Amino acid sequence: MAFRRKWASEAQGEWKVHWINGATFKFELEGQGLTDSVVEEWGPWMDTQFELRFPDGNWPSLTAAKLSFSHNDIGDHGIQTIVDYLNRRKISVQLIKFFKNSIGDAGAWAIGELLANSPEPVQEVHLSHNRIGNEGACAIFEAIARSKRYPYKTSDRNSRGIMPVWLRMEYNFIHWGNIAPRLEQHKVSWIAADSRENWVPKDTAAPMVCMHHSYKNQTPAESSSSGQGRESAASRKASEGQWDEHGVIYAGRFRVAARSGGFSFLSRVVCIPFSRYLEPDQPRRGRAELTRLIFAAGQVPFEDERVSRQEQQRRKSSGELPFGQFPTLSVDGRVFAQSYSIAKYAAKLAGLLSSDHLAALEAEGVVDMTEDVRSKFVPIRYLPVPPEAKLAKYEEFFTTTLP
């Protein structure tokens, strides 16, 4: 099943799922210049492939024998998008490769969540030649220890019946000596070897993690800061209310909350609870972006809130989210949902909505019209049809629907 993406000039190439057996597959897309924005299309596209494979809608337990996104330009947000999809679809991952990308501590935290939550233990993770610092490395190791799943049982290539997860993390910005006490505190056991099969038991016990002997080879330019310089600058901007590449960050009575795992550009400018994950070079827009721009244009003070996956699920289960949805707007303790309703309210506060009822009606009509266009245009890219049929749908849209 192949699909050639013609509209993304930075990552043109063929996306193809290779099925090994009934429910096991591999997907490789190396050296295609993939960015976070392109990665957003991967999950919906994978859904179309599974729908074609299992047309009755009864998806079996799926296993990714190999996922390779190496030699691209994927950052933290892209990694979170991929991991969120895998966890949401409960896809087991055996081997995943992200070496030579732009992954920082937030992306490493997401990888830790994958290691902890994959239906079956992950066997290999390749993260060399990225931008992971001390915090990111600790997040991965602590997730492994917390999950109590490693070493994992196996019958492949190992008479001992157990294997540590094979982890490649050389050429990042990690000070292993600095984080060793922290790993020891969390009772993380690990060892170095030439290959994943040639590890030697440590103190007669199998370790949780086995890394290549080259793990000590780290990128020296920023290893002394381990990303902390970037964190401090971002945190300073947030606390002082300065403008940055994204716009002004306010502290006020209005709070816009969005999912940390994706769908909101607002999640880029928050300090609590993951301020160390602020990265100004990975913008992502979503349904909450319109409200942020309106507040910024009208100089209305507000607070952007980043919500972790755990907190998101807690709010959903506790009934705190209207309709169980993000983004939300909190005003004096009251929480509201639906992005366009929030945007219209924000426009009133910002003085952008006319007091003339007919003029306001005309403006709201334009807003609703844009949603009509979006709802007809976006789904076309995910249709499970050949490229020629999809092109015909686009031509129909631009010649018939849009005019």
CSV table of C-alpha atoms in Angstrom, one decimal:
chain,number,residue,atom,x,y,z
A,1,MET,CA,0.0,0.0,0.0
A,2,ALA,CA,1.8,3.1,-1.2
A,3,PHE,CA,0.9,6.7,-1.3
A,4,ARG,CA,3.0,9.5,-2.9
A,5,ARG,CA,2.8,12.8,-1.1
A,6,LYS,CA,2.9,15.5,-3.7
A,7,TRP,CA,2.0,18.6,-1.7
A,8,ALA,CA,4.9,18.6,0.9
A,9,SER,CA,7.9,19.9,-1.0
A,10,GLU,CA,10.3,19.3,2.0
A,11,ALA,CA,9.4,15.6,2.4
A,12,GLN,CA,8.4,14.2,-1.0
A,13,GLY,CA,8.7,10.5,-1.2
A,14,GLU,CA,6.7,7.3,-0.9
A,15,TRP,CA,5.0,6.3,2.4
A,16,LYS,CA,4.5,2.6,2.5
A,17,VAL,CA,3.6,0.1,5.2
A,18,HIS,CA,5.3,-3.3,4.7
A,19,TRP,CA,3.3,-6.1,6.2
A,20,ILE,CA,5.3,-9.0,7.6
A,21,ASN,CA,2.3,-11.0,8.6
A,22,GLY,CA,-1.3,-10.6,9.5
A,23,ALA,CA,-0.8,-7.9,12.2
A,24,THR,CA,2.9,-7.2,12.1
A,25,PHE,CA,4.4,-4.5,10.0
A,26,LYS,CA,7.4,-2.2,9.5
A,27,PHE,CA,7.5,1.4,8.3
A,28,GLU,CA,10.7,3.2,7.2
A,29,LEU,CA,11.0,6.8,6.1
A,30,GLU,CA,14.7,7.8,6.4
A,31,GLY,CA,16.4,10.9,5.0
A,32,GLN,CA,13.2,12.6,3.8
A,33,GLY,CA,13.6,15.9,5.6
A,34,LEU,CA,10.5,15.2,7.7
A,35,THR,CA,9.6,18.1,10.1
A,36,ASP,CA,7.1,18.2,13.0
A,37,SER,CA,4.4,19.6,10.8
A,38,VAL,CA,4.7,16.8,8.2
A,39,VAL,CA,4.7,14.2,11.0
A,40,GLU,CA,1.2,15.4,12.0
A,41,GLU,CA,0.0,13.7,8.8
A,42,TRP,CA,1.5,10.3,9.7
A,43,GLY,CA,-1.1,9.2,12.3
A,44,PRO,CA,-4.2,9.9,10.1
A,45,TRP,CA,-2.4,8.3,7.1
A,46,MET,CA,-1.6,5.2,9.1
A,47,ASP,CA,-5.3,4.9,10.1
A,48,THR,CA,-6.2,4.8,6.4
A,49,GLN,CA,-3.7,2.0,5.9
A,50,PHE,CA,-5.2,-0.1,8.7
A,51,GLU,CA,-8.7,0.6,7.4
A,52,LEU,CA,-7.7,-0.8,4.1
A,53,ARG,CA,-6.0,-3.8,5.7
A,54,PHE,CA,-8.9,-4.5,8.0
A,55,PRO,CA,-12.0,-3.3,6.2
A,56,ASP,CA,-14.4,-4.9,8.7
A,57,GLY,CA,-13.2,-2.4,11.3
A,58,ASN,CA,-11.9,-5.2,13.6
A,59,TRP,CA,-8.3,-4.3,14.1
A,60,PRO,CA,-6.2,-7.0,15.7
A,61,SER,CA,-3.4,-6.2,18.2
A,62,LEU,CA,-0.9,-4.5,16.0
A,63,THR,CA,2.9,-4.8,16.2
A,64,ALA,CA,5.5,-2.5,14.6
A,65,ALA,CA,8.5,-4.7,14.1
A,66,LYS,CA,10.5,-1.6,12.9
A,67,LEU,CA,9.7,2.1,12.8
A,68,SER,CA,12.5,4.2,11.3
A,69,PHE,CA,12.4,8.0,11.1
A,70,SER,CA,16.2,8.5,11.1
A,71,HIS,CA,18.1,11.2,9.2
A,72,ASN,CA,15.2,13.8,9.3
A,73,ASP,CA,14.5,17.0,11.2
A,74,ILE,CA,11.9,15.8,13.7
A,75,GLY,CA,11.8,17.7,16.9
A,76,ASP,CA,10.2,17.2,20.3
A,77,HIS,CA,6.7,18.0,19.1
A,78,GLY,CA,7.0,15.5,16.2
A,79,ILE,CA,8.2,12.8,18.6
A,80,GLN,CA,5.3,13.5,20.9
A,81,THR,CA,2.9,13.2,18.0
A,82,ILE,CA,4.2,9.8,17.0
A,83,VAL,CA,4.3,8.4,20.5
A,84,ASP,CA,0.8,9.7,21.2
A,85,TYR,CA,-0.5,7.9,18.2
A,86,LEU,CA,1.3,4.6,19.0
A,87,ASN,CA,0.0,4.7,22.6
A,88,ARG,CA,-3.5,5.7,21.5
A,89,ARG,CA,-3.7,2.8,19.0
A,90,LYS,CA,-2.0,0.4,21.5
A,91,ILE,CA,0.6,-0.6,18.9
A,92,SER,CA,3.4,-2.6,20.2
A,93,VAL,CA,6.9,-1.4,19.0
A,94,GLN,CA,9.9,-3.7,18.8
A,95,LEU,CA,12.5,-1.4,17.2
A,96,ILE,CA,12.2,2.3,16.7
A,97,LYS,CA,14.9,4.6,15.2
A,98,PHE,CA,15.2,8.4,15.5
A,99,PHE,CA,18.9,8.9,15.2
A,100,LYS,CA,20.1,12.1,13.5
A,101,ASN,CA,17.1,14.3,14.2
A,102,SER,CA,16.5,17.3,16.4
A,103,ILE,CA,15.1,15.7,19.6
A,104,GLY,CA,15.5,17.4,22.9
A,105,ASP,CA,14.5,16.6,26.5
A,106,ALA,CA,10.7,16.8,25.8
A,107,GLY,CA,11.0,14.3,23.0
A,108,ALA,CA,13.1,12.0,25.2
A,109,TRP,CA,10.4,12.2,27.9
A,110,ALA,CA,7.9,11.0,25.2
A,111,ILE,CA,10.2,8.1,24.3
A,112,GLY,CA,10.2,7.2,28.0
A,113,GLU,CA,6.4,7.1,27.9
A,114,LEU,CA,6.5,4.8,24.9
A,115,LEU,CA,8.9,2.4,26.7
A,116,ALA,CA,6.6,2.4,29.7
A,117,ASN,CA,3.3,2.0,27.9
A,118,SER,CA,3.9,0.0,24.8
A,119,PRO,CA,1.7,-3.2,25.0
A,120,GLU,CA,4.8,-5.3,24.7
A,121,PRO,CA,8.3,-4.2,25.9
A,122,VAL,CA,10.3,-2.2,23.4
A,123,GLN,CA,13.4,-4.0,22.3
A,124,GLU,CA,15.6,-1.4,20.7
A,125,VAL,CA,15.6,2.5,20.7
A,126,HIS,CA,18.1,4.5,18.6
A,127,LEU,CA,18.4,8.1,19.7
A,128,SER,CA,22.0,9.0,18.8
A,129,HIS,CA,23.0,12.3,17.2
A,130,ASN,CA,20.2,14.4,18.7
A,131,ARG,CA,19.9,17.2,21.3
A,132,ILE,CA,19.0,15.2,24.4
A,133,GLY,CA,20.4,16.6,27.7
A,134,ASN,CA,20.6,15.3,31.3
A,135,GLU,CA,16.9,15.7,32.0
A,136,GLY,CA,15.9,13.8,28.9
A,137,ALA,CA,18.2,11.0,29.6
A,138,CYS,CA,16.9,10.7,33.2
A,139,ALA,CA,13.3,10.8,31.9
A,140,ILE,CA,14.0,7.7,29.7
A,141,PHE,CA,15.8,5.7,32.4
A,142,GLU,CA,13.4,6.6,35.1
A,143,ALA,CA,10.4,5.6,32.9
A,144,ILE,CA,12.1,2.2,32.2
A,145,ALA,CA,12.7,1.6,36.0
A,146,ARG,CA,9.2,2.8,36.9
A,147,SER,CA,7.6,0.5,34.4
A,148,LYS,CA,9.1,-2.7,35.9
A,149,ARG,CA,9.1,-4.3,32.5
A,150,TYR,CA,12.8,-4.5,31.8
A,151,PRO,CA,14.7,-6.7,31.3
A,152,TYR,CA,12.0,-8.4,29.3
A,153,LYS,CA,11.4,-12.1,28.6
A,154,THR,CA,12.3,-13.4,25.2
A,155,SER,CA,12.9,-16.6,23.3
A,156,ASP,CA,14.9,-15.0,20.5
A,157,ARG,CA,18.7,-15.2,20.2
A,158,ASN,CA,19.2,-15.6,23.9
A,159,SER,CA,19.3,-18.8,25.9
A,160,ARG,CA,19.0,-16.9,29.1
A,161,GLY,CA,15.4,-16.0,28.2
A,162,ILE,CA,15.7,-12.3,29.2
A,163,MET,CA,17.0,-9.2,27.5
A,164,PRO,CA,17.6,-5.6,28.4
A,165,VAL,CA,16.3,-2.9,26.2
A,166,TRP,CA,19.1,-1.8,23.7
A,167,LEU,CA,19.5,1.9,23.8
A,168,ARG,CA,21.7,4.1,21.6
A,169,MET,CA,22.3,7.6,23.0
A,170,GLU,CA,25.7,8.7,21.9
A,171,TYR,CA,26.4,12.1,20.5
A,172,ASN,CA,23.8,14.0,22.5
A,173,PHE,CA,24.5,16.5,25.3
A,174,ILE,CA,24.5,14.1,28.3
A,175,HIS,CA,26.8,14.2,31.3
A,176,TRP,CA,26.6,10.7,32.4
A,177,GLY,CA,28.7,11.3,35.5
A,178,ASN,CA,26.4,14.1,36.6
A,179,ILE,CA,23.3,12.0,36.4
A,180,ALA,CA,24.7,8.7,37.7
A,181,PRO,CA,23.6,9.4,41.4
A,182,ARG,CA,20.1,10.2,40.2
A,183,LEU,CA,19.9,6.9,38.2
A,184,GLU,CA,21.2,5.0,41.2
A,185,GLN,CA,18.6,6.6,43.4
A,186,HIS,CA,15.9,5.3,41.1
A,187,LYS,CA,17.6,1.9,41.1
A,188,VAL,CA,18.3,1.9,37.3
A,189,SER,CA,20.5,-0.9,36.3
A,190,TRP,CA,22.4,-0.6,33.0
A,191,ILE,CA,25.5,-1.9,31.2
A,192,ALA,CA,27.6,-1.3,28.1
A,193,ALA,CA,28.3,-3.8,25.4
A,194,ASP,CA,29.4,-4.1,21.7
A,195,SER,CA,25.9,-5.3,20.6
A,196,ARG,CA,22.5,-6.0,22.1
A,197,GLU,CA,23.3,-9.8,22.2
A,198,ASN,CA,26.8,-9.6,23.8
A,199,TRP,CA,25.9,-8.1,27.2
A,200,VAL,CA,27.3,-9.7,30.3
A,201,PRO,CA,25.1,-9.9,33.5
A,202,LYS,CA,25.9,-7.3,36.1
A,203,ASP,CA,26.2,-8.7,39.6
A,204,THR,CA,24.7,-12.0,38.3
A,205,ALA,CA,21.5,-10.1,37.4
A,206,ALA,CA,20.2,-9.0,34.0
A,207,PRO,CA,20.3,-5.2,33.6
A,208,MET,CA,17.3,-3.1,32.5
A,209,VAL,CA,19.3,-1.3,29.8
A,210,CYS,CA,22.2,-2.1,27.6
A,211,MET,CA,23.9,0.7,25.7
A,212,HIS,CA,26.7,0.6,23.1
A,213,HIS,CA,30.2,1.2,24.4
A,214,SER,CA,30.3,4.5,22.6
A,215,TYR,CA,27.6,6.0,24.8
A,216,LYS,CA,30.3,8.2,26.5
A,217,ASN,CA,30.9,10.0,23.2
A,218,GLN,CA,28.8,13.1,23.5
A,219,THR,CA,28.6,16.3,21.6
A,220,PRO,CA,31.0,18.7,23.5
A,221,ALA,CA,29.7,22.1,22.4
A,222,GLU,CA,26.7,22.2,24.7
A,223,SER,CA,27.2,19.2,26.9
A,224,SER,CA,28.2,21.4,29.9
A,225,SER,CA,24.8,23.0,29.9
A,226,SER,CA,22.7,20.0,28.9
A,227,GLY,CA,20.1,22.3,27.5
A,228,GLN,CA,19.8,24.3,30.7
A,229,GLY,CA,20.9,27.5,29.0
A,230,ARG,CA,17.9,27.3,26.7
A,231,GLU,CA,15.6,26.5,29.5
A,232,SER,CA,16.7,29.4,31.6
A,233,ALA,CA,16.3,31.9,28.8
A,234,ALA,CA,12.8,30.6,28.0
A,235,SER,CA,11.8,30.6,31.7
A,236,ARG,CA,13.1,34.1,32.1
A,237,LYS,CA,11.0,35.3,29.2
A,238,ALA,CA,7.9,33.7,30.6
A,239,SER,CA,8.4,35.1,34.1
A,240,GLU,CA,9.2,38.6,32.9
A,241,GLY,CA,6.3,38.7,30.3
A,242,GLN,CA,8.7,39.5,27.4
A,243,TRP,CA,8.0,39.0,23.7
A,244,ASP,CA,9.7,36.0,22.1
A,245,GLU,CA,9.4,34.4,18.7
A,246,HIS,CA,5.9,33.2,19.5
A,247,GLY,CA,4.4,36.4,20.9
A,248,VAL,CA,3.9,37.9,24.4
A,249,ILE,CA,3.5,35.6,27.4
A,250,TYR,CA,1.2,37.1,29.9
A,251,ALA,CA,0.2,36.2,33.5
A,252,GLY,CA,-3.5,37.2,34.0
A,253,ARG,CA,-6.9,35.9,34.8
A,254,PHE,CA,-7.5,34.2,31.5
A,255,ARG,CA,-6.0,30.8,31.0
A,256,VAL,CA,-5.9,28.9,27.7
A,257,ALA,CA,-5.2,25.2,28.2
A,258,ALA,CA,-4.1,22.8,25.4
A,259,ARG,CA,-2.9,19.2,25.2
A,260,SER,CA,0.9,18.9,25.6
A,261,GLY,CA,1.0,15.9,23.3
A,262,GLY,CA,-0.2,17.9,20.3
A,263,PHE,CA,-2.8,20.0,18.5
A,264,SER,CA,-1.9,23.4,20.0
A,265,PHE,CA,0.7,26.0,19.3
A,266,LEU,CA,-0.2,27.4,22.8
A,267,SER,CA,1.6,24.5,24.5
A,268,ARG,CA,4.9,26.1,23.4
A,269,VAL,CA,4.6,29.0,25.8
A,270,VAL,CA,3.9,27.5,29.2
A,271,CYS,CA,6.0,27.2,32.3
A,272,ILE,CA,4.1,24.7,34.4
A,273,PRO,CA,4.6,21.9,34.8
A,274,PHE,CA,7.2,21.3,32.1
A,275,SER,CA,9.1,24.6,31.7
A,276,ARG,CA,12.3,22.7,30.8
A,277,TYR,CA,10.6,21.6,27.6
A,278,LEU,CA,10.1,25.1,26.1
A,279,GLU,CA,11.5,25.1,22.6
A,280,PRO,CA,11.0,28.3,20.5
A,281,ASP,CA,12.1,26.6,17.3
A,282,GLN,CA,9.3,24.1,17.0
A,283,PRO,CA,6.0,26.0,16.3
A,284,ARG,CA,2.8,24.1,15.9
A,285,ARG,CA,-0.6,25.7,15.3
A,286,GLY,CA,-4.0,24.3,16.2
A,287,ARG,CA,-7.6,25.1,17.2
A,288,ALA,CA,-6.4,27.3,20.1
A,289,GLU,CA,-4.1,29.4,17.9
A,290,LEU,CA,-6.9,31.7,16.9
A,291,THR,CA,-7.7,32.6,20.5
A,292,ARG,CA,-4.0,33.3,21.3
A,293,LEU,CA,-3.7,35.6,18.3
A,294,ILE,CA,-6.9,37.5,19.3
A,295,PHE,CA,-5.7,38.0,22.8
A,296,ALA,CA,-2.3,39.2,21.7
A,297,ALA,CA,-3.8,41.5,19.1
A,298,GLY,CA,-6.1,43.0,21.7
A,299,GLN,CA,-3.5,43.1,24.4
A,300,VAL,CA,-5.7,41.0,26.7
A,301,PRO,CA,-3.6,39.5,29.5
A,302,PHE,CA,-3.9,35.7,29.6
A,303,GLU,CA,-2.0,32.6,30.7
A,304,ASP,CA,-1.1,29.7,28.4
A,305,GLU,CA,-1.3,26.4,30.2
A,306,ARG,CA,0.5,23.3,29.1
A,307,VAL,CA,-1.3,20.1,30.2
A,308,SER,CA,0.5,16.8,30.5
A,309,ARG,CA,-1.1,13.5,29.2
A,310,GLN,CA,-1.7,12.4,32.8
A,311,GLU,CA,-3.4,15.7,33.8
A,312,GLN,CA,-5.4,15.6,30.6
A,313,GLN,CA,-6.8,12.2,31.5
A,314,ARG,CA,-7.4,13.2,35.0
A,315,ARG,CA,-9.5,16.2,34.0
A,316,LYS,CA,-11.5,14.1,31.5
A,317,SER,CA,-12.3,11.4,34.1
A,318,SER,CA,-13.2,14.0,36.7
A,319,GLY,CA,-15.6,15.8,34.4
A,320,GLU,CA,-13.7,19.0,34.5
A,321,LEU,CA,-13.6,19.4,30.7
A,322,PRO,CA,-16.8,20.5,29.0
A,323,PHE,CA,-17.6,17.8,26.3
A,324,GLY,CA,-14.3,16.1,27.3
A,325,GLN,CA,-12.4,18.3,24.9
A,326,PHE,CA,-9.4,20.6,24.6
A,327,PRO,CA,-8.6,23.5,24.2
A,328,THR,CA,-10.4,25.2,27.0
A,329,LEU,CA,-10.7,28.7,28.4
A,330,SER,CA,-10.8,29.2,32.2
A,331,VAL,CA,-12.3,32.5,33.5
A,332,ASP,CA,-12.4,33.0,37.2
A,333,GLY,CA,-12.5,29.3,37.9
A,334,ARG,CA,-15.1,28.5,35.2
A,335,VAL,CA,-14.0,26.3,32.3
A,336,PHE,CA,-15.3,26.6,28.7
A,337,ALA,CA,-14.7,24.6,25.5
A,338,GLN,CA,-15.3,24.8,21.8
A,339,SER,CA,-12.6,26.7,20.0
A,340,TYR,CA,-14.8,29.0,17.9
A,341,SER,CA,-17.0,29.9,20.8
A,342,ILE,CA,-13.9,30.8,22.8
A,343,ALA,CA,-12.5,32.8,19.9
A,344,LYS,CA,-15.7,34.8,19.6
A,345,TYR,CA,-15.6,35.6,23.3
A,346,ALA,CA,-12.0,36.6,23.1
A,347,ALA,CA,-12.8,38.9,20.2
A,348,LYS,CA,-15.4,40.7,22.3
A,349,LEU,CA,-12.8,41.2,25.1
A,350,ALA,CA,-10.2,42.3,22.6
A,351,GLY,CA,-12.6,44.9,21.1
A,352,LEU,CA,-12.4,43.2,17.7
A,353,LEU,CA,-16.1,42.4,17.5
A,354,SER,CA,-18.3,45.3,16.3
A,355,SER,CA,-21.1,46.6,18.5
A,356,ASP,CA,-23.2,46.9,15.3
A,357,HIS,CA,-25.2,43.7,15.4
A,358,LEU,CA,-25.4,43.4,11.6
A,359,ALA,CA,-21.6,44.0,11.2
A,360,ALA,CA,-21.0,41.4,13.9
A,361,LEU,CA,-23.3,39.0,12.1
A,362,GLU,CA,-21.4,39.5,8.9
A,363,ALA,CA,-18.0,38.9,10.6
A,364,GLU,CA,-19.2,35.7,12.3
A,365,GLY,CA,-20.5,34.5,8.9
A,366,VAL,CA,-17.1,34.8,7.5
A,367,VAL,CA,-15.7,32.8,10.4
A,368,ASP,CA,-18.3,30.0,10.0
A,369,MET,CA,-17.6,30.0,6.2
A,370,THR,CA,-13.9,29.3,6.9
A,371,GLU,CA,-14.9,26.3,8.9
A,372,ASP,CA,-17.1,25.0,6.1
A,373,VAL,CA,-14.1,25.2,3.8
A,374,ARG,CA,-11.8,23.5,6.2
A,375,SER,CA,-14.2,20.7,6.9
A,376,LYS,CA,-14.4,19.9,3.2
A,377,PHE,CA,-10.8,20.4,2.3
A,378,VAL,CA,-8.8,18.7,5.1
A,379,PRO,CA,-10.4,15.2,4.9
A,380,ILE,CA,-9.4,14.8,1.3
A,381,ARG,CA,-5.8,14.1,2.2
A,382,TYR,CA,-6.8,11.1,4.3
A,383,LEU,CA,-9.1,9.4,1.9
A,384,PRO,CA,-8.0,5.7,1.3
A,385,VAL,CA,-8.0,6.1,-2.5
A,386,PRO,CA,-5.3,6.1,-5.2
A,387,PRO,CA,-3.4,9.4,-5.8
A,388,GLU,CA,-5.3,9.9,-9.1
A,389,ALA,CA,-8.6,9.8,-7.3
A,390,LYS,CA,-7.4,12.1,-4.6
A,391,LEU,CA,-6.2,14.6,-7.2
A,392,ALA,CA,-9.6,14.5,-8.8
A,393,LYS,CA,-11.1,15.3,-5.4
A,394,TYR,CA,-8.8,18.3,-5.0
A,395,GLU,CA,-9.6,19.5,-8.5
A,396,GLU,CA,-13.3,19.2,-7.7
A,397,PHE,CA,-12.8,21.2,-4.5
A,398,PHE,CA,-10.9,24.0,-6.1
A,399,THR,CA,-13.2,24.3,-9.1
A,400,THR,CA,-16.6,23.6,-7.6
A,401,THR,CA,-16.6,23.9,-3.8
A,402,LEU,CA,-14.2,26.8,-3.1
A,403,PRO,CA,-15.5,29.3,-5.7
